[in-house]
Amino acid sequence: AFIKKKFNISTIDKNCPVAFICQTDQIALGAIKAVKETSYKIPDDISIIGFGDISTSRFSDPALTTISVPKREMGKIGAENFLKLLEDKKQSGACILLESILIIRNSTKNNI
């Protein structure tokens, strides 16, 4: 309901977004459900991308394009840094970059 109300996507027009990039796969799956309740077609009219690559994302209809992140590695590094902070309270935080992978499935057009 939020997507339909916020972006007024009950009818196709030039002001409608062509893509939603969602903070989580769960939100993206909700967006797919909301868009399917309109006359829009995924991915022909609107592309939807999630984040997290949860197991159900590949089984949605259409299968959700998502960004896969190394969750186990993130947790390990986070725990290690937390323990270091407990040992040395003067230690500052760190910026750590980890590789993410775009997994293209059927919720986006092939030209993204």
GROMACS .gro file of N, CA, C and O in nm:
model
  448
    1ALA      N    1   0.083  -0.118   0.000
    1ALA     CA    2   0.000   0.000   0.000
    1ALA      C    3   0.088   0.126   0.000
    1ALA      O    4   0.056   0.222  -0.067
    2PHE      N    5   0.197   0.124   0.078
    2PHE     CA    6   0.285   0.241   0.084
    2PHE      C    7   0.339   0.276  -0.054
    2PHE      O    8   0.339   0.391  -0.093
    3ILE      N    9   0.386   0.175  -0.127
    3ILE     CA   10   0.445   0.202  -0.258
    3ILE      C   11   0.340   0.260  -0.351
    3ILE      O   12   0.364   0.357  -0.421
    4LYS      N   13   0.219   0.202  -0.351
    4LYS     CA   14   0.115   0.252  -0.440
    4LYS      C   15   0.076   0.394  -0.403
    4LYS      O   16   0.057   0.478  -0.489
    5LYS      N   17   0.066   0.424  -0.272
    5LYS     CA   18   0.026   0.558  -0.228
    5LYS      C   19   0.140   0.657  -0.248
    5LYS      O   20   0.122   0.766  -0.302
    6LYS      N   21   0.261   0.622  -0.206
    6LYS     CA   22   0.375   0.713  -0.211
    6LYS      C   23   0.409   0.753  -0.354
    6LYS      O   24   0.437   0.869  -0.382
    7PHE      N   25   0.407   0.658  -0.445
    7PHE     CA   26   0.449   0.686  -0.582
    7PHE      C   27   0.332   0.689  -0.680
    7PHE      O   28   0.352   0.703  -0.798
    8ASN      N   29   0.210   0.673  -0.628
    8ASN     CA   30   0.091   0.676  -0.712
    8ASN      C   31   0.107   0.586  -0.835
    8ASN      O   32   0.098   0.631  -0.948
    9ILE      N   33   0.133   0.459  -0.811
    9ILE     CA   34   0.156   0.369  -0.923
    9ILE      C   35   0.034   0.285  -0.955
    9ILE      O   36   0.043   0.173  -1.000
   10SER      N   37  -0.084   0.342  -0.935
   10SER     CA   38  -0.204   0.267  -0.970
   10SER      C   39  -0.226   0.267  -1.121
   10SER      O   40  -0.293   0.181  -1.174
   11THR      N   41  -0.171   0.365  -1.189
   11THR     CA   42  -0.176   0.368  -1.335
   11THR      C   43  -0.038   0.399  -1.388
   11THR      O   44   0.041   0.468  -1.324
   12ILE      N   45  -0.009   0.350  -1.505
   12ILE     CA   46   0.121   0.373  -1.565
   12ILE      C   47   0.129   0.515  -1.617
   12ILE      O   48   0.042   0.558  -1.693
   13ASP      N   49   0.231   0.589  -1.576
   13ASP     CA   50   0.255   0.722  -1.631
   13ASP      C   51   0.404   0.752  -1.627
   13ASP      O   52   0.482   0.678  -1.572
   14LYS      N   53   0.441   0.864  -1.687
   14LYS     CA   54   0.583   0.898  -1.699
   14LYS      C   55   0.648   0.936  -1.568
   14LYS      O   56   0.770   0.943  -1.558
   15ASN      N   57   0.570   0.963  -1.463
   15ASN     CA   58   0.626   1.005  -1.335
   15ASN      C   59   0.658   0.888  -1.242
   15ASN      O   60   0.712   0.908  -1.135
   16CYS      N   61   0.624   0.769  -1.282
   16CYS     CA   62   0.648   0.653  -1.198
   16CYS      C   63   0.795   0.614  -1.201
   16CYS      O   64   0.859   0.620  -1.305
   17PRO      N   65   0.850   0.572  -1.087
   17PRO     CA   66   0.989   0.523  -1.086
   17PRO      C   67   1.005   0.403  -1.179
   17PRO      O   68   0.911   0.326  -1.198
   18VAL      N   69   1.122   0.389  -1.236
   18VAL     CA   70   1.149   0.273  -1.323
   18VAL      C   71   1.218   0.161  -1.245
   18VAL      O   72   1.230   0.050  -1.295
   19ALA      N   73   1.264   0.192  -1.122
   19ALA     CA   74   1.332   0.090  -1.042
   19ALA      C   75   1.321   0.125  -0.894
   19ALA      O   76   1.314   0.243  -0.857
   20PHE      N   77   1.318   0.020  -0.813
   20PHE     CA   78   1.327   0.034  -0.668
   20PHE      C   79   1.451  -0.044  -0.624
   20PHE      O   80   1.464  -0.163  -0.655
   21ILE      N   81   1.541   0.022  -0.554
   21ILE     CA   82   1.656  -0.044  -0.494
   21ILE      C   83   1.629  -0.042  -0.344
   21ILE      O   84   1.629   0.064  -0.281
   22CYS      N   85   1.602  -0.159  -0.289
   22CYS     CA   86   1.553  -0.170  -0.152
   22CYS      C   87   1.665  -0.203  -0.053
   22CYS      O   88   1.762  -0.269  -0.088
   23GLN      N   89   1.646  -0.157   0.069
   23GLN     CA   90   1.746  -0.176   0.175
   23GLN      C   91   1.765  -0.323   0.211
   23GLN      O   92   1.874  -0.363   0.250
   24THR      N   93   1.660  -0.403   0.200
   24THR     CA   94   1.669  -0.545   0.231
   24THR      C   95   1.591  -0.626   0.127
   24THR      O   96   1.504  -0.571   0.058
   25ASP      N   97   1.619  -0.753   0.120
   25ASP     CA   98   1.541  -0.841   0.033
   25ASP      C   99   1.396  -0.848   0.079
   25ASP      O  100   1.304  -0.856  -0.003
   26GLN      N  101   1.372  -0.845   0.209
   26GLN     CA  102   1.236  -0.851   0.260
   26GLN      C  103   1.153  -0.733   0.209
   26GLN      O  104   1.038  -0.749   0.168
   27ILE      N  105   1.212  -0.615   0.211
   27ILE     CA  106   1.142  -0.496   0.160
   27ILE      C  107   1.119  -0.511   0.010
   27ILE      O  108   1.011  -0.479  -0.041
   28ALA      N  109   1.218  -0.562  -0.062
   28ALA     CA  110   1.204  -0.581  -0.206
   28ALA      C  111   1.093  -0.681  -0.238
   28ALA      O  112   1.017  -0.661  -0.333
   29LEU      N  113   1.081  -0.787  -0.159
   29LEU     CA  114   0.974  -0.884  -0.181
   29LEU      C  115   0.838  -0.820  -0.157
   29LEU      O  116   0.741  -0.848  -0.229
   30GLY      N  117   0.830  -0.731  -0.059
   30GLY     CA  118   0.706  -0.656  -0.036
   30GLY      C  119   0.677  -0.563  -0.153
   30GLY      O  120   0.561  -0.545  -0.193
   31ALA      N  121   0.781  -0.503  -0.209
   31ALA     CA  122   0.764  -0.415  -0.326
   31ALA      C  123   0.713  -0.494  -0.446
   31ALA      O  124   0.625  -0.448  -0.519
   32ILE      N  125   0.766  -0.614  -0.464
   32ILE     CA  126   0.718  -0.700  -0.573
   32ILE      C  127   0.568  -0.728  -0.556
   32ILE      O  128   0.490  -0.715  -0.651
   33LYS      N  129   0.529  -0.760  -0.435
   33LYS     CA  130   0.388  -0.788  -0.407
   33LYS      C  131   0.302  -0.665  -0.438
   33LYS      O  132   0.197  -0.676  -0.502
   34ALA      N  133   0.347  -0.548  -0.394
   34ALA     CA  134   0.270  -0.425  -0.416
   34ALA      C  135   0.260  -0.391  -0.564
   34ALA      O  136   0.153  -0.354  -0.613
   35VAL      N  137   0.369  -0.404  -0.636
   35VAL     CA  138   0.368  -0.372  -0.779
   35VAL      C  139   0.278  -0.470  -0.855
   35VAL      O  140   0.206  -0.430  -0.947
   36LYS      N  141   0.278  -0.596  -0.815
   36LYS     CA  142   0.195  -0.696  -0.882
   36LYS      C  143   0.046  -0.668  -0.864
   36LYS      O  144  -0.036  -0.717  -0.941
   37GLU      N  145   0.010  -0.587  -0.763
   37GLU     CA  146  -0.130  -0.550  -0.742
   37GLU      C  147  -0.173  -0.435  -0.832
   37GLU      O  148  -0.286  -0.390  -0.826
   38THR      N  149  -0.083  -0.386  -0.915
   38THR     CA  150  -0.112  -0.278  -1.009
   38THR      C  151  -0.108  -0.333  -1.150
   38THR      O  152  -0.090  -0.452  -1.171
   39SER      N  153  -0.116  -0.242  -1.246
   39SER     CA  154  -0.108  -0.285  -1.387
   39SER      C  155   0.036  -0.290  -1.436
   39SER      O  156   0.061  -0.325  -1.551
   40TYR      N  157   0.132  -0.259  -1.349
   40TYR     CA  158   0.273  -0.264  -1.388
   40TYR      C  159   0.322  -0.407  -1.399
   40TYR      O  160   0.274  -0.496  -1.329
   41LYS      N  161   0.421  -0.426  -1.482
   41LYS     CA  162   0.484  -0.557  -1.498
   41LYS      C  163   0.630  -0.548  -1.454
   41LYS      O  164   0.700  -0.451  -1.486
   42ILE      N  165   0.674  -0.648  -1.379
   42ILE     CA  166   0.814  -0.658  -1.337
   42ILE      C  167   0.880  -0.760  -1.427
   42ILE      O  168   0.830  -0.870  -1.439
   43PRO      N  169   0.987  -0.733  -1.491
   43PRO     CA  170   1.070  -0.613  -1.493
   43PRO      C  171   1.040  -0.517  -1.609
   43PRO      O  172   1.111  -0.419  -1.624
   44ASP      N  173   0.937  -0.545  -1.690
   44ASP     CA  174   0.913  -0.464  -1.809
   44ASP      C  175   0.893  -0.316  -1.776
   44ASP      O  176   0.949  -0.229  -1.844
   45ASP      N  177   0.814  -0.287  -1.672
   45ASP     CA  178   0.785  -0.148  -1.635
   45ASP      C  179   0.870  -0.100  -1.518
   45ASP      O  180   0.913   0.014  -1.515
   46ILE      N  181   0.890  -0.187  -1.422
   46ILE     CA  182   0.963  -0.151  -1.300
   46ILE      C  183   1.059  -0.264  -1.265
   46ILE      O  184   1.021  -0.381  -1.261
   47SER      N  185   1.184  -0.228  -1.236
   47SER     CA  186   1.284  -0.324  -1.187
   47SER      C  187   1.293  -0.312  -1.036
   47SER      O  188   1.276  -0.203  -0.980
   48ILE      N  189   1.318  -0.424  -0.969
   48ILE     CA  190   1.330  -0.424  -0.823
   48ILE      C  191   1.456  -0.500  -0.784
   48ILE      O  192   1.480  -0.611  -0.832
   49ILE      N  193   1.535  -0.438  -0.697
   49ILE     CA  194   1.660  -0.497  -0.648
   49ILE      C  195   1.656  -0.499  -0.495
   49ILE      O  196   1.618  -0.400  -0.432
   50GLY      N  197   1.697  -0.610  -0.437
   50GLY     CA  198   1.705  -0.622  -0.293
   50GLY      C  199   1.850  -0.621  -0.246
   50GLY      O  200   1.943  -0.601  -0.325
   51PHE      N  201   1.869  -0.644  -0.118
   51PHE     CA  202   2.003  -0.646  -0.059
   51PHE      C  203   2.007  -0.754   0.047
   51PHE      O  204   1.925  -0.755   0.139
   52GLY      N  205   2.100  -0.849   0.033
   52GLY     CA  206   2.119  -0.951   0.134
   52GLY      C  207   2.116  -1.094   0.083
   52GLY      O  208   2.164  -1.183   0.149
   53ASP      N  209   2.054  -1.117  -0.030
   53ASP     CA  210   2.045  -1.250  -0.090
   53ASP      C  211   1.994  -1.355   0.009
   53ASP      O  212   2.056  -1.458   0.031
   54ILE      N  213   1.876  -1.327   0.067
   54ILE     CA  214   1.815  -1.427   0.155
   54ILE      C  215   1.770  -1.546   0.069
   54ILE      O  216   1.749  -1.533  -0.052
   55SER      N  217   1.754  -1.660   0.131
   55SER     CA  218   1.726  -1.782   0.056
   55SER      C  219   1.596  -1.774  -0.024
   55SER      O  220   1.587  -1.831  -0.133
   56THR      N  221   1.496  -1.704   0.026
   56THR     CA  222   1.368  -1.698  -0.044
   56THR      C  223   1.371  -1.605  -0.166
   56THR      O  224   1.281  -1.612  -0.249
   57SER      N  225   1.474  -1.523  -0.179
   57SER     CA  226   1.477  -1.428  -0.291
   57SER      C  227   1.483  -1.497  -0.426
   57SER      O  228   1.429  -1.446  -0.524
   58ARG      N  229   1.543  -1.612  -0.434
   58ARG     CA  230   1.552  -1.682  -0.563
   58ARG      C  231   1.422  -1.754  -0.597
   58ARG      O  232   1.403  -1.796  -0.710
   59PHE      N  233   1.332  -1.769  -0.499
   59PHE     CA  234   1.207  -1.841  -0.523
   59PHE      C  235   1.087  -1.750  -0.541
   59PHE      O  236   0.976  -1.797  -0.563
   60SER      N  237   1.109  -1.617  -0.531
   60SER     CA  238   0.997  -1.525  -0.550
   60SER      C  239   0.958  -1.524  -0.697
   60SER      O  240   1.029  -1.577  -0.783
   61ASP      N  241   0.843  -1.465  -0.726
   61ASP     CA  242   0.798  -1.457  -0.864
   61ASP      C  243   0.773  -1.311  -0.900
   61ASP      O  244   0.677  -1.253  -0.852
   62PRO      N  245   0.862  -1.252  -0.977
   62PRO     CA  246   0.983  -1.307  -1.037
   62PRO      C  247   1.096  -1.320  -0.934
   62PRO      O  248   1.092  -1.256  -0.830
   63ALA      N  249   1.194  -1.403  -0.968
   63ALA     CA  250   1.310  -1.420  -0.880
   63ALA      C  251   1.378  -1.285  -0.862
   63ALA      O  252   1.395  -1.208  -0.956
   64LEU      N  253   1.415  -1.255  -0.738
   64LEU     CA  254   1.464  -1.122  -0.702
   64LEU      C  255   1.612  -1.102  -0.733
   64LEU      O  256   1.697  -1.178  -0.688
   65THR      N  257   1.642  -0.996  -0.809
   65THR     CA  258   1.780  -0.951  -0.825
   65THR      C  259   1.823  -0.893  -0.690
   65THR      O  260   1.747  -0.819  -0.627
   66THR      N  261   1.942  -0.928  -0.646
   66THR     CA  262   1.984  -0.887  -0.511
   66THR      C  263   2.135  -0.866  -0.506
   66THR      O  264   2.207  -0.905  -0.598
   67ILE      N  265   2.178  -0.805  -0.399
   67ILE     CA  266   2.321  -0.787  -0.375
   67ILE      C  267   2.359  -0.880  -0.260
   67ILE      O  268   2.305  -0.870  -0.150
   68SER      N  269   2.450  -0.971  -0.290
   68SER     CA  270   2.495  -1.067  -0.190
   68SER      C  271   2.615  -1.009  -0.115
   68SER      O  272   2.707  -0.954  -0.177
   69VAL      N  273   2.611  -1.021   0.016
   69VAL     CA  274   2.721  -0.972   0.099
   69VAL      C  275   2.776  -1.088   0.182
   69VAL      O  276   2.702  -1.181   0.215
   70PRO      N  277   2.904  -1.083   0.215
   70PRO     CA  278   2.964  -1.193   0.294
   70PRO      C  279   2.925  -1.182   0.441
   70PRO      O  280   3.001  -1.130   0.524
   71LYS      N  281   2.807  -1.231   0.476
   71LYS     CA  282   2.753  -1.214   0.611
   71LYS      C  283   2.842  -1.277   0.718
   71LYS      O  284   2.865  -1.217   0.823
   72ARG      N  285   2.890  -1.396   0.692
   72ARG     CA  286   2.974  -1.464   0.792
   72ARG      C  287   3.102  -1.384   0.817
   72ARG      O  288   3.142  -1.363   0.933
   73GLU      N  289   3.165  -1.336   0.710
   73GLU     CA  290   3.287  -1.258   0.724
   73GLU      C  291   3.259  -1.126   0.796
   73GLU      O  292   3.338  -1.081   0.879
   74MET      N  293   3.145  -1.064   0.764
   74MET     CA  294   3.108  -0.939   0.833
   74MET      C  295   3.093  -0.962   0.983
   74MET      O  296   3.141  -0.883   1.065
   75GLY      N  297   3.027  -1.071   1.019
   75GLY     CA  298   3.008  -1.102   1.161
   75GLY      C  299   3.139  -1.130   1.231
   75GLY      O  300   3.163  -1.083   1.343
   76LYS      N  301   3.226  -1.205   1.165
   76LYS     CA  302   3.357  -1.240   1.223
   76LYS      C  303   3.441  -1.114   1.247
   76LYS      O  304   3.496  -1.094   1.355
   77ILE      N  305   3.449  -1.030   1.145
   77ILE     CA  306   3.529  -0.908   1.157
   77ILE      C  307   3.468  -0.815   1.261
   77ILE      O  308   3.540  -0.754   1.342
   78GLY      N  309   3.336  -0.806   1.262
   78GLY     CA  310   3.269  -0.722   1.361
   78GLY      C  311   3.297  -0.768   1.503
   78GLY      O  312   3.326  -0.687   1.592
   79ALA      N  313   3.289  -0.898   1.526
   79ALA     CA  314   3.315  -0.953   1.660
   79ALA      C  315   3.461  -0.931   1.700
   79ALA      O  316   3.490  -0.893   1.815
   80GLU      N  317   3.553  -0.954   1.607
   80GLU     CA  318   3.696  -0.932   1.636
   80GLU      C  319   3.722  -0.787   1.674
   80GLU      O  320   3.793  -0.758   1.771
   81ASN      N  321   3.665  -0.694   1.598
   81ASN     CA  322   3.686  -0.551   1.628
   81ASN      C  323   3.620  -0.511   1.759
   81ASN      O  324   3.674  -0.429   1.833
   82PHE      N  325   3.506  -0.569   1.790
   82PHE     CA  326   3.440  -0.541   1.917
   82PHE      C  327   3.527  -0.587   2.034
   82PHE      O  328   3.545  -0.515   2.133
   83LEU      N  329   3.583  -0.706   2.022
   83LEU     CA  330   3.670  -0.757   2.129
   83LEU      C  331   3.794  -0.669   2.145
   83LEU      O  332   3.841  -0.644   2.257
   84LYS      N  333   3.849  -0.621   2.033
   84LYS     CA  334   3.965  -0.531   2.039
   84LYS      C  335   3.928  -0.402   2.111
   84LYS      O  336   4.007  -0.348   2.190
   85LEU      N  337   3.807  -0.351   2.084
   85LEU     CA  338   3.762  -0.229   2.152
   85LEU      C  339   3.746  -0.251   2.302
   85LEU      O  340   3.773  -0.161   2.382
   86LEU      N  341   3.699  -0.370   2.341
   86LEU     CA  342   3.685  -0.400   2.484
   86LEU      C  343   3.821  -0.403   2.552
   86LEU      O  344   3.833  -0.362   2.668
   87GLU      N  345   3.922  -0.454   2.482
   87GLU     CA  346   4.056  -0.462   2.539
   87GLU      C  347   4.122  -0.324   2.546
   87GLU      O  348   4.193  -0.294   2.641
   88ASP      N  349   4.102  -0.244   2.444
   88ASP     CA  350   4.166  -0.113   2.436
   88ASP      C  351   4.061  -0.009   2.402
   88ASP      O  352   4.031   0.016   2.286
   89LYS      N  353   4.005   0.055   2.505
   89LYS     CA  354   3.896   0.149   2.485
   89LYS      C  355   3.937   0.274   2.408
   89LYS      O  356   3.854   0.348   2.359
   90LYS      N  357   4.067   0.299   2.394
   90LYS     CA  358   4.116   0.415   2.320
   90LYS      C  359   4.121   0.389   2.170
   90LYS      O  360   4.137   0.481   2.092
   91GLN      N  361   4.108   0.264   2.132
   91GLN     CA  362   4.114   0.228   1.990
   91GLN      C  363   3.993   0.286   1.919
   91GLN      O  364   3.880   0.282   1.970
   92SER      N  365   4.016   0.341   1.802
   92SER     CA  366   3.904   0.398   1.725
   92SER      C  367   3.847   0.294   1.631
   92SER      O  368   3.905   0.188   1.609
   93GLY      N  369   3.732   0.324   1.575
   93GLY     CA  370   3.667   0.234   1.480
   93GLY      C  371   3.748   0.222   1.352
   93GLY      O  372   3.845   0.294   1.329
   94ALA      N  373   3.706   0.131   1.269
   94ALA     CA  374   3.777   0.107   1.143
   94ALA      C  375   3.677   0.104   1.029
   94ALA      O  376   3.562   0.067   1.045
   95CYS      N  377   3.723   0.142   0.913
   95CYS     CA  378   3.644   0.132   0.791
   95CYS      C  379   3.694   0.010   0.715
   95CYS      O  380   3.809   0.005   0.674
   96ILE      N  381   3.607  -0.088   0.699
   96ILE     CA  382   3.647  -0.213   0.634
   96ILE      C  383   3.557  -0.234   0.513
   96ILE      O  384   3.434  -0.228   0.523
   97LEU      N  385   3.618  -0.256   0.399
   97LEU     CA  386   3.543  -0.281   0.277
   97LEU      C  387   3.545  -0.430   0.244
   97LEU      O  388   3.651  -0.492   0.243
   98LEU      N  389   3.427  -0.484   0.218
   98LEU     CA  390   3.416  -0.624   0.180
   98LEU      C  391   3.347  -0.631   0.043
   98LEU      O  392   3.262  -0.549   0.011
   99GLU      N  393   3.384  -0.729  -0.035
   99GLU     CA  394   3.328  -0.743  -0.168
   99GLU      C  395   3.182  -0.788  -0.162
   99GLU      O  396   3.146  -0.878  -0.087
  100SER      N  397   3.100  -0.722  -0.241
  100SER     CA  398   2.960  -0.760  -0.258
  100SER      C  399   2.941  -0.805  -0.402
  100SER      O  400   3.014  -0.762  -0.491
  101ILE      N  401   2.841  -0.888  -0.425
  101ILE     CA  402   2.818  -0.942  -0.560
  101ILE      C  403   2.674  -0.916  -0.601
  101ILE      O  404   2.580  -0.950  -0.527
  102LEU      N  405   2.657  -0.855  -0.719
  102LEU     CA  406   2.524  -0.835  -0.775
  102LEU      C  407   2.480  -0.966  -0.839
  102LEU      O  408   2.546  -1.017  -0.930
  103ILE      N  409   2.368  -1.019  -0.792
  103ILE     CA  410   2.313  -1.143  -0.847
  103ILE      C  411   2.190  -1.105  -0.929
  103ILE      O  412   2.087  -1.067  -0.874
  104ILE      N  413   2.205  -1.111  -1.060
  104ILE     CA  414   2.098  -1.068  -1.149
  104ILE      C  415   2.002  -1.184  -1.171
  104ILE      O  416   2.041  -1.291  -1.217
  105ARG      N  417   1.877  -1.158  -1.137
  105ARG     CA  418   1.770  -1.256  -1.159
  105ARG      C  419   1.660  -1.189  -1.242
  105ARG      O  420   1.688  -1.096  -1.316
  106ASN      N  421   1.537  -1.232  -1.229
  106ASN     CA  422   1.431  -1.189  -1.320
  106ASN      C  423   1.356  -1.063  -1.279
  106ASN      O  424   1.266  -1.021  -1.350
  107SER      N  425   1.391  -0.999  -1.168
  107SER     CA  426   1.317  -0.878  -1.126
  107SER      C  427   1.376  -0.751  -1.187
  107SER      O  428   1.328  -0.642  -1.157
  108THR      N  429   1.477  -0.764  -1.269
  108THR     CA  430   1.536  -0.648  -1.337
  108THR      C  431   1.550  -0.678  -1.485
  108THR      O  432   1.566  -0.793  -1.525
  109LYS      N  433   1.544  -0.571  -1.563
  109LYS     CA  434   1.567  -0.586  -1.707
  109LYS      C  435   1.712  -0.623  -1.730
  109LYS      O  436   1.798  -0.597  -1.646
  110ASN      N  437   1.742  -0.678  -1.842
  110ASN     CA  438   1.879  -0.719  -1.874
  110ASN      C  439   1.973  -0.602  -1.900
  110ASN      O  440   2.093  -0.622  -1.909
  111ASN      N  441   1.921  -0.481  -1.909
  111ASN     CA  442   2.005  -0.368  -1.942
  111ASN      C  443   2.045  -0.284  -1.821
  111ASN      O  444   2.080  -0.168  -1.836
  112ILE      N  445   2.047  -0.341  -1.701
  112ILE     CA  446   2.087  -0.262  -1.584
  112ILE      C  447   2.238  -0.249  -1.578
  112ILE      O  448   2.311  -0.327  -1.632
   0.00000   0.00000   0.00000
